[in-house]
Amino acid sequence: MNKLNKKFWLGIVAAFAFYGIVKVLLTTGVLSDVNQSMLLLIGVNIMLAVSLNLITGITGQFSIGHAGFMSVGAYTSAILTLDYNVPFVPAILAGGLLAAVFGVLIGMPTLRLNGDYLAIATLGFGEIIRIIMLNTEYVGGASGLSGIPAKTTWTMLFLFTLISVVLIHNFIRSTHGRACIAIRENEIAAEAMGINTTRYKIIAFTIGALFAGMAGGLSAHTFYVITPGSFNFLKSFEIIVMVVLGGLGSTAGAIVGAVFVTLLYTFLREFPEWRMIIYSIVLILMMIFRPSGLLGVSKFSFGKFGKKEAKAHDAIKTSSTP
Amino acid sequence: MEYFIQQLINGISVGSIYALIALGYTMVYGIIKLINFAHGDVFMVGSFIGLYSAKYLASAGLPPILVLLLSLMISMTISALLGISIERLAYKPLRKSTRIAALITAIGVSFLLEYTGVLILGPQAKGFPDIMDKKQYHLFGSSIQVESNQIMILLTTIILMLVLQYIVRYTRTGKAMRAVSFDVEAARLMGINVDRTISATFAIGSALAAAAGVIFGMTYNSVDPLMGVMPGLKAFVAAVLGGIGSIPGALVGGLLLGTVETEISSLGFSSWRDGVAFAVLILILIFKPSGLFGKNVREKV
């Protein structure tokens, strides 16, 4: 227990150290505007990846409509700041909360489905949200909302990202998180052990949606403009790729995946016609040769501290396979 | 009433395109439990091969009906080969890995086909040549119009469905396919070459998608590298609607979805059309998760 706490605080200190270094670099002007917007994008993507990891990696519910939650948060917070002059932080929180409400609404009927059917249902919900936005004049229809004040600063983004990572990670380590993992490993066995599987699935869905909504709000206040097209299937898929590339079920993996995909995307922007081709080839090769992701199953840890745990995990795995 | 029937006819011709694509989804899902997201893009490739072969054959001076048949066959053959190679290169190495890895690979292959298409052909839509002259017939002297194209589409679909039904019911490959979809391991023990059967499934599914692509080109006269995305998703909806894994289900699902969509558009809600398709999907999944024709599979403990 003590060791865990030490690791946790070490992580927090490391994160704040990173924040400080970037802050100094930003104020001294070493990092350009392009770099800054990339950093903001990385932060938003980390929130999205970590929140989807809770749904897909931890609870084992395959959702490919995460961008739908993101768009609910983005539109809500943008409208609140544009039309009602709500301050930045409450607007982001409100966006997250409304997305969470959608998470409950979508979760209740569909979580009875499993596997591929759930995936397709969430895809359908994501598309329905997009089409509703597309056909609603109040939110600008196809041209979307523009002139959103760019209020997302590095400090704000850092705090939101850190808080969401810490909260989700602590949730995963709690009794409730263990219940979610049990559902992922074997739903029927979990049910037999007295875990209310539906309830936990809805909880995971709601928390995931909450943070995705906040990430959407933050991204809306970074890039001035949101359109329904920016929250399509492609975006949902990008988030899944982050989670899977990093290693399903690992918070650190989701973070690494988010950073990796964002950097890859930004780098490939210089080759627009080759971008998606290279991206998809990387994806296919990755799935064939390292399907467990960059970090595999290793736990959220810093440096050497995590090694023992990972080894123990491997030992369990190898001993259980005949 | 006549207006309604008119829309029904239009709906059926759109629906047969969905049905042809849905068959590929259903067959592949039935056998390896993979949502082959790249299927919609095989449909796109088929359409482009149809376009170029039709142009070439027409300039060689062949009669229209021969141009149609030959370009259909060329497109179906090449797409079948494409389907087999996709399965061999991308899906086969993943047969033992997780479902999510396979699904992501399928989406990766889909992007690869789409953007290779954009790179080679350019992102603009291309005009599809008029292979046959379009004639309009009036049904029983009423004001209901039927285009020669629509008749041709329905005929092609019905013929292909009958061929498919024959293959699945009466040929060795068909029997092997049914056995593999029932239980892969047992089929292997009985001496069925599972790999070859899966290849055959991909070949047949891709050929049907290619046929749908050619028909789509003839109906809408415009094809582009990203055209496979929406029809692909809709066809998947159709497959789920009918009960995934069931061949008659795919046919009924496709026709139903096409009809519903056309009626929605004709009521003036065409921008909501895609939304309605997905709403139908979710309702079906909630109330009848195994689809209209699907079997209820009990979960094994």
PDB file of N, CA, C and O in Angstrom, chain A residues 137-204:
ATOM      1  N   GLU A 137     -30.453  23.684 -37.147  1.00  0.00           N
ATOM      2  CA  GLU A 137     -29.983  25.009 -37.542  1.00  0.00           C
ATOM      3  C   GLU A 137     -29.369  25.773 -36.370  1.00  0.00           C
ATOM      4  O   GLU A 137     -28.435  26.546 -36.514  1.00  0.00           O
ATOM      5  N   TYR A 138     -29.906  25.519 -35.163  1.00  0.00           N
ATOM      6  CA  TYR A 138     -29.456  26.261 -33.991  1.00  0.00           C
ATOM      7  C   TYR A 138     -27.962  26.083 -33.743  1.00  0.00           C
ATOM      8  O   TYR A 138     -27.285  26.992 -33.294  1.00  0.00           O
ATOM      9  N   VAL A 139     -27.434  24.895 -34.062  1.00  0.00           N
ATOM     10  CA  VAL A 139     -26.010  24.670 -33.852  1.00  0.00           C
ATOM     11  C   VAL A 139     -25.229  24.791 -35.163  1.00  0.00           C
ATOM     12  O   VAL A 139     -24.128  24.271 -35.289  1.00  0.00           O
ATOM     13  N   GLY A 140     -25.813  25.474 -36.135  1.00  0.00           N
ATOM     14  CA  GLY A 140     -25.067  25.814 -37.344  1.00  0.00           C
ATOM     15  C   GLY A 140     -25.107  24.794 -38.464  1.00  0.00           C
ATOM     16  O   GLY A 140     -24.460  24.983 -39.488  1.00  0.00           O
ATOM     17  N   GLY A 141     -25.853  23.700 -38.285  1.00  0.00           N
ATOM     18  CA  GLY A 141     -25.964  22.717 -39.359  1.00  0.00           C
ATOM     19  C   GLY A 141     -24.613  22.195 -39.801  1.00  0.00           C
ATOM     20  O   GLY A 141     -23.734  21.976 -38.974  1.00  0.00           O
ATOM     21  N   ALA A 142     -24.456  22.061 -41.123  1.00  0.00           N
ATOM     22  CA  ALA A 142     -23.223  21.450 -41.636  1.00  0.00           C
ATOM     23  C   ALA A 142     -22.002  22.329 -41.412  1.00  0.00           C
ATOM     24  O   ALA A 142     -20.888  21.839 -41.276  1.00  0.00           O
ATOM     25  N   SER A 143     -22.213  23.662 -41.377  1.00  0.00           N
ATOM     26  CA  SER A 143     -21.037  24.525 -41.219  1.00  0.00           C
ATOM     27  C   SER A 143     -20.605  24.627 -39.756  1.00  0.00           C
ATOM     28  O   SER A 143     -19.527  25.144 -39.466  1.00  0.00           O
ATOM     29  N   GLY A 144     -21.416  24.152 -38.847  1.00  0.00           N
ATOM     30  CA  GLY A 144     -21.025  24.081 -37.446  1.00  0.00           C
ATOM     31  C   GLY A 144     -20.978  25.423 -36.751  1.00  0.00           C
ATOM     32  O   GLY A 144     -21.515  26.411 -37.242  1.00  0.00           O
ATOM     33  N   LEU A 145     -20.343  25.447 -35.607  1.00  0.00           N
ATOM     34  CA  LEU A 145     -20.215  26.675 -34.828  1.00  0.00           C
ATOM     35  C   LEU A 145     -18.822  27.242 -35.034  1.00  0.00           C
ATOM     36  O   LEU A 145     -17.849  26.504 -35.040  1.00  0.00           O
ATOM     37  N   SER A 146     -18.725  28.558 -35.184  1.00  0.00           N
ATOM     38  CA  SER A 146     -17.386  29.140 -35.284  1.00  0.00           C
ATOM     39  C   SER A 146     -17.296  30.340 -34.349  1.00  0.00           C
ATOM     40  O   SER A 146     -18.294  30.785 -33.788  1.00  0.00           O
ATOM     41  N   GLY A 147     -16.074  30.854 -34.205  1.00  0.00           N
ATOM     42  CA  GLY A 147     -15.866  31.979 -33.307  1.00  0.00           C
ATOM     43  C   GLY A 147     -15.919  31.605 -31.843  1.00  0.00           C
ATOM     44  O   GLY A 147     -16.135  32.455 -30.982  1.00  0.00           O
ATOM     45  N   ILE A 148     -15.708  30.327 -31.553  1.00  0.00           N
ATOM     46  CA  ILE A 148     -15.666  29.904 -30.151  1.00  0.00           C
ATOM     47  C   ILE A 148     -14.400  30.491 -29.529  1.00  0.00           C
ATOM     48  O   ILE A 148     -13.315  30.365 -30.103  1.00  0.00           O
ATOM     49  N   PRO A 149     -14.516  31.182 -28.384  1.00  0.00           N
ATOM     50  CA  PRO A 149     -13.312  31.768 -27.798  1.00  0.00           C
ATOM     51  C   PRO A 149     -12.281  30.694 -27.470  1.00  0.00           C
ATOM     52  O   PRO A 149     -12.616  29.674 -26.866  1.00  0.00           O
ATOM     53  N   ALA A 150     -11.038  30.928 -27.879  1.00  0.00           N
ATOM     54  CA  ALA A 150      -9.974  29.944 -27.650  1.00  0.00           C
ATOM     55  C   ALA A 150      -9.451  30.079 -26.232  1.00  0.00           C
ATOM     56  O   ALA A 150      -8.426  30.696 -25.984  1.00  0.00           O
ATOM     57  N   LYS A 151     -10.206  29.526 -25.298  1.00  0.00           N
ATOM     58  CA  LYS A 151      -9.848  29.726 -23.899  1.00  0.00           C
ATOM     59  C   LYS A 151      -9.022  28.610 -23.302  1.00  0.00           C
ATOM     60  O   LYS A 151      -8.601  28.682 -22.160  1.00  0.00           O
ATOM     61  N   THR A 152      -8.845  27.516 -24.054  1.00  0.00           N
ATOM     62  CA  THR A 152      -8.076  26.410 -23.500  1.00  0.00           C
ATOM     63  C   THR A 152      -6.603  26.790 -23.472  1.00  0.00           C
ATOM     64  O   THR A 152      -5.969  26.920 -24.507  1.00  0.00           O
ATOM     65  N   THR A 153      -6.075  26.998 -22.281  1.00  0.00           N
ATOM     66  CA  THR A 153      -4.650  27.304 -22.167  1.00  0.00           C
ATOM     67  C   THR A 153      -3.918  26.042 -21.751  1.00  0.00           C
ATOM     68  O   THR A 153      -4.546  25.041 -21.392  1.00  0.00           O
ATOM     69  N   TRP A 154      -2.600  26.101 -21.794  1.00  0.00           N
ATOM     70  CA  TRP A 154      -1.793  24.950 -21.399  1.00  0.00           C
ATOM     71  C   TRP A 154      -2.091  24.564 -19.954  1.00  0.00           C
ATOM     72  O   TRP A 154      -2.269  23.389 -19.641  1.00  0.00           O
ATOM     73  N   THR A 155      -2.199  25.575 -19.059  1.00  0.00           N
ATOM     74  CA  THR A 155      -2.461  25.281 -17.649  1.00  0.00           C
ATOM     75  C   THR A 155      -3.799  24.570 -17.474  1.00  0.00           C
ATOM     76  O   THR A 155      -3.894  23.520 -16.821  1.00  0.00           O
ATOM     77  N   MET A 156      -4.843  25.134 -18.091  1.00  0.00           N
ATOM     78  CA  MET A 156      -6.182  24.551 -17.994  1.00  0.00           C
ATOM     79  C   MET A 156      -6.170  23.108 -18.496  1.00  0.00           C
ATOM     80  O   MET A 156      -6.692  22.199 -17.858  1.00  0.00           O
ATOM     81  N   LEU A 157      -5.585  22.954 -19.674  1.00  0.00           N
ATOM     82  CA  LEU A 157      -5.579  21.637 -20.286  1.00  0.00           C
ATOM     83  C   LEU A 157      -4.846  20.642 -19.400  1.00  0.00           C
ATOM     84  O   LEU A 157      -5.310  19.528 -19.176  1.00  0.00           O
ATOM     85  N   PHE A 158      -3.690  21.095 -18.862  1.00  0.00           N
ATOM     86  CA  PHE A 158      -2.898  20.203 -18.011  1.00  0.00           C
ATOM     87  C   PHE A 158      -3.716  19.754 -16.812  1.00  0.00           C
ATOM     88  O   PHE A 158      -3.772  18.566 -16.496  1.00  0.00           O
ATOM     89  N   LEU A 159      -4.392  20.725 -16.160  1.00  0.00           N
ATOM     90  CA  LEU A 159      -5.155  20.368 -14.967  1.00  0.00           C
ATOM     91  C   LEU A 159      -6.282  19.387 -15.305  1.00  0.00           C
ATOM     92  O   LEU A 159      -6.460  18.376 -14.635  1.00  0.00           O
ATOM     93  N   PHE A 160      -7.022  19.690 -16.358  1.00  0.00           N
ATOM     94  CA  PHE A 160      -8.121  18.801 -16.737  1.00  0.00           C
ATOM     95  C   PHE A 160      -7.606  17.402 -17.058  1.00  0.00           C
ATOM     96  O   PHE A 160      -8.179  16.405 -16.625  1.00  0.00           O
ATOM     97  N   THR A 161      -6.519  17.344 -17.830  1.00  0.00           N
ATOM     98  CA  THR A 161      -5.994  16.033 -18.208  1.00  0.00           C
ATOM     99  C   THR A 161      -5.527  15.271 -16.982  1.00  0.00           C
ATOM    100  O   THR A 161      -5.872  14.093 -16.798  1.00  0.00           O
ATOM    101  N   LEU A 162      -4.766  15.962 -16.129  1.00  0.00           N
ATOM    102  CA  LEU A 162      -4.240  15.282 -14.938  1.00  0.00           C
ATOM    103  C   LEU A 162      -5.383  14.769 -14.069  1.00  0.00           C
ATOM    104  O   LEU A 162      -5.388  13.610 -13.641  1.00  0.00           O
ATOM    105  N   ILE A 163      -6.377  15.652 -13.847  1.00  0.00           N
ATOM    106  CA  ILE A 163      -7.476  15.242 -12.974  1.00  0.00           C
ATOM    107  C   ILE A 163      -8.218  14.045 -13.569  1.00  0.00           C
ATOM    108  O   ILE A 163      -8.517  13.078 -12.870  1.00  0.00           O
ATOM    109  N   SER A 164      -8.471  14.079 -14.879  1.00  0.00           N
ATOM    110  CA  SER A 164      -9.220  12.956 -15.434  1.00  0.00           C
ATOM    111  C   SER A 164      -8.406  11.670 -15.387  1.00  0.00           C
ATOM    112  O   SER A 164      -8.956  10.612 -15.073  1.00  0.00           O
ATOM    113  N   VAL A 165      -7.102  11.758 -15.675  1.00  0.00           N
ATOM    114  CA  VAL A 165      -6.287  10.543 -15.614  1.00  0.00           C
ATOM    115  C   VAL A 165      -6.275   9.984 -14.196  1.00  0.00           C
ATOM    116  O   VAL A 165      -6.483   8.784 -13.982  1.00  0.00           O
ATOM    117  N   VAL A 166      -6.072  10.887 -13.199  1.00  0.00           N
ATOM    118  CA  VAL A 166      -5.994  10.416 -11.819  1.00  0.00           C
ATOM    119  C   VAL A 166      -7.326   9.814 -11.378  1.00  0.00           C
ATOM    120  O   VAL A 166      -7.374   8.724 -10.800  1.00  0.00           O
ATOM    121  N   LEU A 167      -8.424  10.503 -11.704  1.00  0.00           N
ATOM    122  CA  LEU A 167      -9.732   9.990 -11.277  1.00  0.00           C
ATOM    123  C   LEU A 167     -10.035   8.639 -11.914  1.00  0.00           C
ATOM    124  O   LEU A 167     -10.439   7.696 -11.228  1.00  0.00           O
ATOM    125  N   ILE A 168      -9.822   8.552 -13.220  1.00  0.00           N
ATOM    126  CA  ILE A 168     -10.139   7.291 -13.890  1.00  0.00           C
ATOM    127  C   ILE A 168      -9.222   6.191 -13.373  1.00  0.00           C
ATOM    128  O   ILE A 168      -9.663   5.070 -13.102  1.00  0.00           O
ATOM    129  N   HIS A 169      -7.952   6.531 -13.204  1.00  0.00           N
ATOM    130  CA  HIS A 169      -7.029   5.508 -12.746  1.00  0.00           C
ATOM    131  C   HIS A 169      -7.380   5.028 -11.340  1.00  0.00           C
ATOM    132  O   HIS A 169      -7.322   3.828 -11.053  1.00  0.00           O
ATOM    133  N   ASN A 170      -7.761   5.950 -10.483  1.00  0.00           N
ATOM    134  CA  ASN A 170      -8.149   5.541  -9.140  1.00  0.00           C
ATOM    135  C   ASN A 170      -9.432   4.732  -9.147  1.00  0.00           C
ATOM    136  O   ASN A 170      -9.593   3.798  -8.366  1.00  0.00           O
ATOM    137  N   PHE A 171     -10.330   5.085 -10.063  1.00  0.00           N
ATOM    138  CA  PHE A 171     -11.552   4.286 -10.200  1.00  0.00           C
ATOM    139  C   PHE A 171     -11.199   2.848 -10.563  1.00  0.00           C
ATOM    140  O   PHE A 171     -11.733   1.895  -9.999  1.00  0.00           O
ATOM    141  N   ILE A 172     -10.258   2.717 -11.515  1.00  0.00           N
ATOM    142  CA  ILE A 172      -9.885   1.376 -11.961  1.00  0.00           C
ATOM    143  C   ILE A 172      -9.312   0.549 -10.805  1.00  0.00           C
ATOM    144  O   ILE A 172      -9.563  -0.639 -10.681  1.00  0.00           O
ATOM    145  N   ARG A 173      -8.556   1.212  -9.928  1.00  0.00           N
ATOM    146  CA  ARG A 173      -7.921   0.487  -8.823  1.00  0.00           C
ATOM    147  C   ARG A 173      -8.886   0.210  -7.680  1.00  0.00           C
ATOM    148  O   ARG A 173      -8.556  -0.525  -6.761  1.00  0.00           O
ATOM    149  N   SER A 174     -10.069   0.830  -7.702  1.00  0.00           N
ATOM    150  CA  SER A 174     -10.997   0.664  -6.585  1.00  0.00           C
ATOM    151  C   SER A 174     -11.754  -0.658  -6.710  1.00  0.00           C
ATOM    152  O   SER A 174     -11.602  -1.393  -7.689  1.00  0.00           O
ATOM    153  N   THR A 175     -12.566  -0.963  -5.707  1.00  0.00           N
ATOM    154  CA  THR A 175     -13.408  -2.156  -5.756  1.00  0.00           C
ATOM    155  C   THR A 175     -14.244  -2.171  -7.025  1.00  0.00           C
ATOM    156  O   THR A 175     -14.411  -3.198  -7.679  1.00  0.00           O
ATOM    157  N   HIS A 176     -14.798  -0.982  -7.361  1.00  0.00           N
ATOM    158  CA  HIS A 176     -15.652  -0.889  -8.550  1.00  0.00           C
ATOM    159  C   HIS A 176     -14.863  -1.215  -9.805  1.00  0.00           C
ATOM    160  O   HIS A 176     -15.349  -1.889 -10.709  1.00  0.00           O
ATOM    161  N   GLY A 177     -13.632  -0.724  -9.843  1.00  0.00           N
ATOM    162  CA  GLY A 177     -12.781  -1.022 -10.995  1.00  0.00           C
ATOM    163  C   GLY A 177     -12.521  -2.506 -11.129  1.00  0.00           C
ATOM    164  O   GLY A 177     -12.553  -3.063 -12.224  1.00  0.00           O
ATOM    165  N   ARG A 178     -12.306  -3.159  -9.979  1.00  0.00           N
ATOM    166  CA  ARG A 178     -12.082  -4.612 -10.005  1.00  0.00           C
ATOM    167  C   ARG A 178     -13.309  -5.326 -10.561  1.00  0.00           C
ATOM    168  O   ARG A 178     -13.204  -6.291 -11.308  1.00  0.00           O
ATOM    169  N   ALA A 179     -14.483  -4.819 -10.158  1.00  0.00           N
ATOM    170  CA  ALA A 179     -15.724  -5.413 -10.674  1.00  0.00           C
ATOM    171  C   ALA A 179     -15.772  -5.289 -12.190  1.00  0.00           C
ATOM    172  O   ALA A 179     -16.146  -6.228 -12.899  1.00  0.00           O
ATOM    173  N   CYS A 180     -15.359  -4.104 -12.692  1.00  0.00           N
ATOM    174  CA  CYS A 180     -15.360  -3.892 -14.140  1.00  0.00           C
ATOM    175  C   CYS A 180     -14.414  -4.879 -14.818  1.00  0.00           C
ATOM    176  O   CYS A 180     -14.730  -5.455 -15.861  1.00  0.00           O
ATOM    177  N   ILE A 181     -13.227  -5.079 -14.213  1.00  0.00           N
ATOM    178  CA  ILE A 181     -12.268  -6.010 -14.805  1.00  0.00           C
ATOM    179  C   ILE A 181     -12.845  -7.424 -14.809  1.00  0.00           C
ATOM    180  O   ILE A 181     -12.695  -8.177 -15.777  1.00  0.00           O
ATOM    181  N   ALA A 182     -13.560  -7.759 -13.727  1.00  0.00           N
ATOM    182  CA  ALA A 182     -14.186  -9.081 -13.670  1.00  0.00           C
ATOM    183  C   ALA A 182     -15.163  -9.259 -14.821  1.00  0.00           C
ATOM    184  O   ALA A 182     -15.231 -10.326 -15.441  1.00  0.00           O
ATOM    185  N   ILE A 183     -15.919  -8.199 -15.133  1.00  0.00           N
ATOM    186  CA  ILE A 183     -16.867  -8.278 -16.241  1.00  0.00           C
ATOM    187  C   ILE A 183     -16.123  -8.509 -17.553  1.00  0.00           C
ATOM    188  O   ILE A 183     -16.536  -9.306 -18.394  1.00  0.00           O
ATOM    189  N   ARG A 184     -14.993  -7.817 -17.715  1.00  0.00           N
ATOM    190  CA  ARG A 184     -14.210  -7.990 -18.939  1.00  0.00           C
ATOM    191  C   ARG A 184     -13.728  -9.435 -19.067  1.00  0.00           C
ATOM    192  O   ARG A 184     -13.820 -10.031 -20.124  1.00  0.00           O
ATOM    193  N   GLU A 185     -13.241  -9.987 -17.946  1.00  0.00           N
ATOM    194  CA  GLU A 185     -12.644 -11.321 -18.021  1.00  0.00           C
ATOM    195  C   GLU A 185     -13.693 -12.394 -18.291  1.00  0.00           C
ATOM    196  O   GLU A 185     -13.474 -13.283 -19.103  1.00  0.00           O
ATOM    197  N   ASN A 186     -14.805 -12.320 -17.598  1.00  0.00           N
ATOM    198  CA  ASN A 186     -15.859 -13.298 -17.850  1.00  0.00           C
ATOM    199  C   ASN A 186     -17.162 -12.785 -17.252  1.00  0.00           C
ATOM    200  O   ASN A 186     -17.362 -12.794 -16.046  1.00  0.00           O
ATOM    201  N   GLU A 187     -18.056 -12.368 -18.157  1.00  0.00           N
ATOM    202  CA  GLU A 187     -19.264 -11.706 -17.700  1.00  0.00           C
ATOM    203  C   GLU A 187     -20.150 -12.651 -16.883  1.00  0.00           C
ATOM    204  O   GLU A 187     -20.695 -12.264 -15.848  1.00  0.00           O
ATOM    205  N   ILE A 188     -20.246 -13.873 -17.361  1.00  0.00           N
ATOM    206  CA  ILE A 188     -21.145 -14.813 -16.688  1.00  0.00           C
ATOM    207  C   ILE A 188     -20.621 -15.144 -15.298  1.00  0.00           C
ATOM    208  O   ILE A 188     -21.375 -15.160 -14.317  1.00  0.00           O
ATOM    209  N   ALA A 189     -19.298 -15.371 -15.216  1.00  0.00           N
ATOM    210  CA  ALA A 189     -18.701 -15.666 -13.908  1.00  0.00           C
ATOM    211  C   ALA A 189     -18.862 -14.470 -12.973  1.00  0.00           C
ATOM    212  O   ALA A 189     -19.167 -14.644 -11.786  1.00  0.00           O
ATOM    213  N   ALA A 190     -18.668 -13.267 -13.516  1.00  0.00           N
ATOM    214  CA  ALA A 190     -18.798 -12.070 -12.684  1.00  0.00           C
ATOM    215  C   ALA A 190     -20.210 -11.965 -12.129  1.00  0.00           C
ATOM    216  O   ALA A 190     -20.414 -11.678 -10.942  1.00  0.00           O
ATOM    217  N   GLU A 191     -21.179 -12.241 -13.003  1.00  0.00           N
ATOM    218  CA  GLU A 191     -22.579 -12.203 -12.586  1.00  0.00           C
ATOM    219  C   GLU A 191     -22.818 -13.214 -11.464  1.00  0.00           C
ATOM    220  O   GLU A 191     -23.468 -12.928 -10.457  1.00  0.00           O
ATOM    221  N   ALA A 192     -22.235 -14.402 -11.636  1.00  0.00           N
ATOM    222  CA  ALA A 192     -22.411 -15.460 -10.650  1.00  0.00           C
ATOM    223  C   ALA A 192     -21.773 -15.087  -9.313  1.00  0.00           C
ATOM    224  O   ALA A 192     -22.216 -15.542  -8.263  1.00  0.00           O
ATOM    225  N   MET A 193     -20.737 -14.257  -9.360  1.00  0.00           N
ATOM    226  CA  MET A 193     -20.101 -13.835  -8.119  1.00  0.00           C
ATOM    227  C   MET A 193     -20.867 -12.698  -7.456  1.00  0.00           C
ATOM    228  O   MET A 193     -20.405 -12.129  -6.464  1.00  0.00           O
ATOM    229  N   GLY A 194     -21.979 -12.335  -8.007  1.00  0.00           N
ATOM    230  CA  GLY A 194     -22.816 -11.327  -7.377  1.00  0.00           C
ATOM    231  C   GLY A 194     -22.548  -9.910  -7.830  1.00  0.00           C
ATOM    232  O   GLY A 194     -23.009  -8.956  -7.205  1.00  0.00           O
ATOM    233  N   ILE A 195     -21.813  -9.758  -8.912  1.00  0.00           N
ATOM    234  CA  ILE A 195     -21.583  -8.406  -9.425  1.00  0.00           C
ATOM    235  C   ILE A 195     -22.758  -8.015 -10.308  1.00  0.00           C
ATOM    236  O   ILE A 195     -23.168  -8.785 -11.195  1.00  0.00           O
ATOM    237  N   ASN A 196     -23.295  -6.844 -10.060  1.00  0.00           N
ATOM    238  CA  ASN A 196     -24.391  -6.352 -10.890  1.00  0.00           C
ATOM    239  C   ASN A 196     -23.778  -5.834 -12.204  1.00  0.00           C
ATOM    240  O   ASN A 196     -23.381  -4.677 -12.306  1.00  0.00           O
ATOM    241  N   THR A 197     -23.699  -6.709 -13.203  1.00  0.00           N
ATOM    242  CA  THR A 197     -22.921  -6.368 -14.398  1.00  0.00           C
ATOM    243  C   THR A 197     -23.501  -5.166 -15.144  1.00  0.00           C
ATOM    244  O   THR A 197     -22.758  -4.293 -15.574  1.00  0.00           O
ATOM    245  N   THR A 198     -24.828  -5.136 -15.273  1.00  0.00           N
ATOM    246  CA  THR A 198     -25.441  -4.024 -16.003  1.00  0.00           C
ATOM    247  C   THR A 198     -25.093  -2.693 -15.348  1.00  0.00           C
ATOM    248  O   THR A 198     -24.729  -1.728 -16.010  1.00  0.00           O
ATOM    249  N   ARG A 199     -25.196  -2.673 -14.005  1.00  0.00           N
ATOM    250  CA  ARG A 199     -24.937  -1.433 -13.294  1.00  0.00           C
ATOM    251  C   ARG A 199     -23.495  -0.963 -13.542  1.00  0.00           C
ATOM    252  O   ARG A 199     -23.251   0.195 -13.856  1.00  0.00           O
ATOM    253  N   TYR A 200     -22.555  -1.896 -13.451  1.00  0.00           N
ATOM    254  CA  TYR A 200     -21.170  -1.503 -13.635  1.00  0.00           C
ATOM    255  C   TYR A 200     -20.875  -1.087 -15.068  1.00  0.00           C
ATOM    256  O   TYR A 200     -20.090  -0.185 -15.322  1.00  0.00           O
ATOM    257  N   LYS A 201     -21.542  -1.739 -16.015  1.00  0.00           N
ATOM    258  CA  LYS A 201     -21.327  -1.340 -17.409  1.00  0.00           C
ATOM    259  C   LYS A 201     -21.817   0.088 -17.616  1.00  0.00           C
ATOM    260  O   LYS A 201     -21.165   0.894 -18.276  1.00  0.00           O
ATOM    261  N   ILE A 202     -22.991   0.386 -17.025  1.00  0.00           N
ATOM    262  CA  ILE A 202     -23.520   1.744 -17.178  1.00  0.00           C
ATOM    263  C   ILE A 202     -22.598   2.756 -16.497  1.00  0.00           C
ATOM    264  O   ILE A 202     -22.334   3.836 -17.029  1.00  0.00           O
ATOM    265  N   ILE A 203     -22.085   2.378 -15.307  1.00  0.00           N
ATOM    266  CA  ILE A 203     -21.174   3.298 -14.618  1.00  0.00           C
ATOM    267  C   ILE A 203     -19.957   3.575 -15.501  1.00  0.00           C
ATOM    268  O   ILE A 203     -19.567   4.731 -15.708  1.00  0.00           O
ATOM    269  N   ALA A 204     -19.367   2.521 -16.047  1.00  0.00           N
ATOM    270  CA  ALA A 204     -18.180   2.701 -16.888  1.00  0.00           C
ATOM    271  C   ALA A 204     -18.511   3.581 -18.092  1.00  0.00           C
ATOM    272  O   ALA A 204     -17.762   4.496 -18.449  1.00  0.00           O
TER     273      ALA A 204
END
